[in-house]
mmCIF file of C-alpha atoms in Angstrom:
data_model
loop_
_atom_site.group_PDB
_atom_site.id
_atom_site.type_symbol
_atom_site.label_atom_id
_atom_site.label_comp_id
_atom_site.label_asym_id
_atom_site.label_seq_id
_atom_site.Cartn_x
_atom_site.Cartn_y
_atom_site.Cartn_z
ATOM 1 C CA MET S 1 66.326 -14.289 -102.342
ATOM 2 C CA GLY S 2 63.715 -11.959 -103.939
ATOM 3 C CA VAL S 3 64.473 -10.037 -107.117
ATOM 4 C CA THR S 4 62.641 -6.893 -108.261
ATOM 5 C CA ARG S 5 61.347 -7.443 -111.797
ATOM 6 C CA VAL S 6 58.958 -5.320 -113.859
ATOM 7 C CA LEU S 7 56.530 -7.384 -115.957
ATOM 8 C CA PHE S 8 54.465 -6.242 -118.942
ATOM 9 C CA ALA S 9 51.225 -7.711 -120.316
ATOM 10 C CA ALA S 10 48.433 -6.622 -122.663
ATOM 11 C CA ARG S 11 44.682 -7.073 -122.250
ATOM 12 C CA ASN S 12 44.324 -8.389 -125.813
ATOM 13 C CA ARG S 13 46.451 -11.548 -125.490
ATOM 14 C CA PRO S 14 47.450 -14.148 -122.895
ATOM 15 C CA PHE S 15 50.411 -13.351 -120.665
ATOM 16 C CA GLY S 16 53.309 -15.765 -120.369
ATOM 17 C CA VAL S 17 56.949 -15.259 -119.534
ATOM 18 C CA VAL S 18 59.978 -17.398 -118.726
ATOM 19 C CA LEU S 19 61.964 -16.180 -115.726
ATOM 20 C CA GLU S 20 65.308 -17.642 -114.703
ATOM 21 C CA LEU S 21 66.991 -17.263 -111.341
ATOM 22 C CA ASP S 22 70.614 -18.391 -111.055
ATOM 23 C CA TYR S 23 71.803 -19.318 -107.572
ATOM 24 C CA GLU S 24 74.867 -20.790 -105.877
ATOM 25 C CA GLY S 25 75.038 -23.680 -103.498
ATOM 26 C CA ALA S 26 73.080 -26.831 -102.971
ATOM 27 C CA GLU S 27 69.968 -27.689 -104.923
ATOM 28 C CA LEU S 28 66.830 -26.165 -103.407
ATOM 29 C CA PRO S 29 64.537 -28.653 -101.612
ATOM 30 C CA LEU S 30 61.818 -28.566 -104.274
ATOM 31 C CA THR S 31 60.223 -31.992 -103.807
ATOM 32 C CA GLY S 32 56.613 -31.237 -102.882
ATOM 33 C CA ALA S 33 57.145 -27.491 -103.387
ATOM 34 C CA SER S 34 54.937 -25.183 -105.441
ATOM 35 C CA ILE S 35 55.312 -21.777 -107.045
ATOM 36 C CA SER S 36 52.490 -19.261 -107.382
ATOM 37 C CA MET S 37 52.026 -15.814 -108.874
ATOM 38 C CA GLN S 38 49.572 -13.167 -107.686
ATOM 39 C CA VAL S 39 48.770 -9.789 -109.218
ATOM 40 C CA ARG S 40 47.142 -7.130 -107.027
ATOM 41 C CA GLN S 41 46.032 -3.562 -107.668
ATOM 42 C CA TYR S 42 48.619 -2.371 -105.192
ATOM 43 C CA ALA S 43 51.247 -3.954 -102.954
ATOM 44 C CA GLY S 44 49.614 -5.193 -99.769
ATOM 45 C CA GLN S 45 46.070 -5.133 -101.192
ATOM 46 C CA PRO S 46 43.871 -7.297 -98.922
ATOM 47 C CA GLY S 47 41.454 -9.938 -100.170
ATOM 48 C CA GLU S 48 41.542 -11.881 -103.389
ATOM 49 C CA PRO S 49 44.171 -11.060 -106.029
ATOM 50 C CA ILE S 50 43.003 -9.618 -109.356
ATOM 51 C CA GLY S 51 45.059 -12.264 -111.173
ATOM 52 C CA GLU S 52 46.560 -15.529 -110.012
ATOM 53 C CA HIS S 53 48.459 -18.568 -111.306
ATOM 54 C CA VAL S 54 48.453 -21.163 -108.536
ATOM 55 C CA ASP S 55 50.670 -23.978 -109.850
ATOM 56 C CA VAL S 56 53.305 -22.256 -111.959
ATOM 57 C CA PRO S 57 55.449 -24.748 -113.910
ATOM 58 C CA PHE S 58 59.121 -24.733 -112.920
ATOM 59 C CA THR S 59 62.364 -26.648 -113.337
ATOM 60 C CA ASP S 60 65.634 -26.580 -111.438
ATOM 61 C CA ALA S 61 68.870 -27.720 -113.068
ATOM 62 C CA ALA S 62 72.611 -27.210 -113.111
ATOM 63 C CA HIS S 63 73.574 -24.028 -114.965
ATOM 64 C CA GLU S 64 74.482 -24.705 -118.593
ATOM 65 C CA SER S 65 77.870 -22.957 -118.585
ATOM 66 C CA GLU S 66 78.783 -21.948 -115.016
ATOM 67 C CA PRO S 67 79.925 -24.766 -112.710
ATOM 68 C CA GLY S 68 78.626 -24.349 -109.176
ATOM 69 C CA LEU S 69 75.503 -22.459 -110.270
ATOM 70 C CA ARG S 70 71.965 -23.752 -110.622
ATOM 71 C CA THR S 71 69.083 -22.219 -112.577
ATOM 72 C CA LEU S 72 65.500 -22.133 -111.346
ATOM 73 C CA ARG S 73 63.289 -21.640 -114.423
ATOM 74 C CA VAL S 74 59.725 -20.441 -113.756
ATOM 75 C CA GLU S 75 56.919 -19.972 -116.321
ATOM 76 C CA PRO S 76 53.993 -17.929 -114.938
ATOM 77 C CA ALA S 77 50.986 -17.235 -117.156
ATOM 78 C CA LEU S 78 47.597 -15.494 -117.062
ATOM 79 C CA SER S 79 44.730 -15.952 -119.507
ATOM 80 C CA ARG S 80 43.412 -13.221 -121.766
ATOM 81 C CA ALA S 81 40.079 -13.385 -119.903
ATOM 82 C CA THR S 82 41.859 -12.734 -116.586
ATOM 83 C CA LEU S 83 43.725 -9.750 -118.038
ATOM 84 C CA GLU S 84 40.587 -8.312 -119.682
ATOM 85 C CA ALA S 85 38.770 -8.491 -116.322
ATOM 86 C CA MET S 86 41.443 -6.618 -114.345
ATOM 87 C CA PRO S 87 40.307 -3.223 -113.061
ATOM 88 C CA THR S 88 41.949 0.045 -113.993
ATOM 89 C CA GLY S 89 45.095 0.693 -111.995
ATOM 90 C CA LEU S 90 45.179 3.143 -109.126
ATOM 91 C CA ASN S 91 47.579 5.216 -111.213
ATOM 92 C CA ALA S 92 44.428 6.406 -113.084
ATOM 93 C CA PRO S 93 45.962 6.124 -116.549
ATOM 94 C CA GLU S 94 44.906 8.269 -119.465
ATOM 95 C CA VAL S 95 43.157 6.522 -122.346
ATOM 96 C CA GLY S 96 45.682 4.238 -124.049
ATOM 97 C CA GLU S 97 48.170 4.240 -121.156
ATOM 98 C CA ALA S 98 49.107 1.184 -119.112
ATOM 99 C CA ASP S 99 47.482 0.246 -115.816
ATOM 100 C CA ARG S 100 50.052 -0.243 -113.053
ATOM 101 C CA HIS S 101 49.523 -3.175 -110.707
ATOM 102 C CA PHE S 102 51.937 -5.265 -108.608
ATOM 103 C CA HIS S 103 52.977 -8.920 -108.739
ATOM 104 C CA GLU S 104 54.669 -11.421 -106.467
ATOM 105 C CA ILE S 105 55.979 -14.845 -107.461
ATOM 106 C CA LYS S 106 56.383 -17.013 -104.395
ATOM 107 C CA LEU S 107 57.978 -20.409 -103.724
ATOM 108 C CA THR S 108 56.270 -22.518 -101.052
ATOM 109 C CA TYR S 109 58.323 -25.452 -99.791
ATOM 110 C CA ALA S 110 56.747 -28.757 -98.712
ATOM 111 C CA ASP S 111 57.181 -27.764 -95.033
ATOM 112 C CA GLY S 112 55.191 -24.531 -95.565
ATOM 113 C CA ALA S 113 58.168 -22.152 -95.516
ATOM 114 C CA GLN S 114 58.057 -19.526 -98.268
ATOM 115 C CA ASP S 115 60.468 -17.401 -100.307
ATOM 116 C CA THR S 116 59.576 -14.509 -102.593
ATOM 117 C CA LEU S 117 61.357 -15.106 -105.897
ATOM 118 C CA TRP S 118 60.269 -12.009 -107.864
ATOM 119 C CA THR S 119 58.173 -8.977 -107.042
ATOM 120 C CA GLY S 120 57.530 -5.635 -108.689
ATOM 121 C CA ALA S 121 55.308 -3.623 -110.991
ATOM 122 C CA PHE S 122 52.954 -5.374 -113.419
ATOM 123 C CA PHE S 123 52.086 -3.019 -116.278
ATOM 124 C CA LEU S 124 48.942 -3.925 -118.190
ATOM 125 C CA GLU S 125 48.764 -2.294 -121.617
ATOM 126 C CA PRO S 126 45.396 -1.923 -123.344
ATOM 127 C CA GLY S 127 46.690 -3.669 -126.474
ATOM 128 C CA VAL S 128 46.019 -2.686 -130.080
ATOM 129 C CA ASP S 129 45.008 -5.701 -132.186
ATOM 130 C CA ASP S 130 41.701 -7.130 -130.930
ATOM 131 C CA THR S 131 41.621 -10.202 -133.189
#
C-alpha cells in the first residue's frame, strides 16, 4: 500500500501537511488504529528517530466524487523546535542548502499489524525569515 512521497520542511517554522490516499474496496479496519510519522537521518537508521509524531490525526471517508473509492486523510506535523534540533543531513549540504533525511508514515491496526502509507525523502530547508 506504500506510496513514495517527498516532503519539504523549513527549520524556521512548524511543519504540517495534509496527505490523502485514495483506495478501492472495503473501509479499512481503523477502530483502535493509530498512525505515526518518523523522520530519520537515513533509511534504516537505528535508535530513536530525529523527529516523530506519534498520534497523527486522520479521517477515512467515502471519496467525494468517485463511487467505490475511499479517502484516507492524514495530517502529520512537527514543531519548529523539533526541526531546529535536527542534525545536518548525511548529504553534507553546502551553507543554505537543504538537509536530506527520510520519513515513514505508518498505520498500526488494533491487532498490531502495520502498513507503510508513505515513505521517502524529507528535505529540511534552513529557512529565511527568522521571526
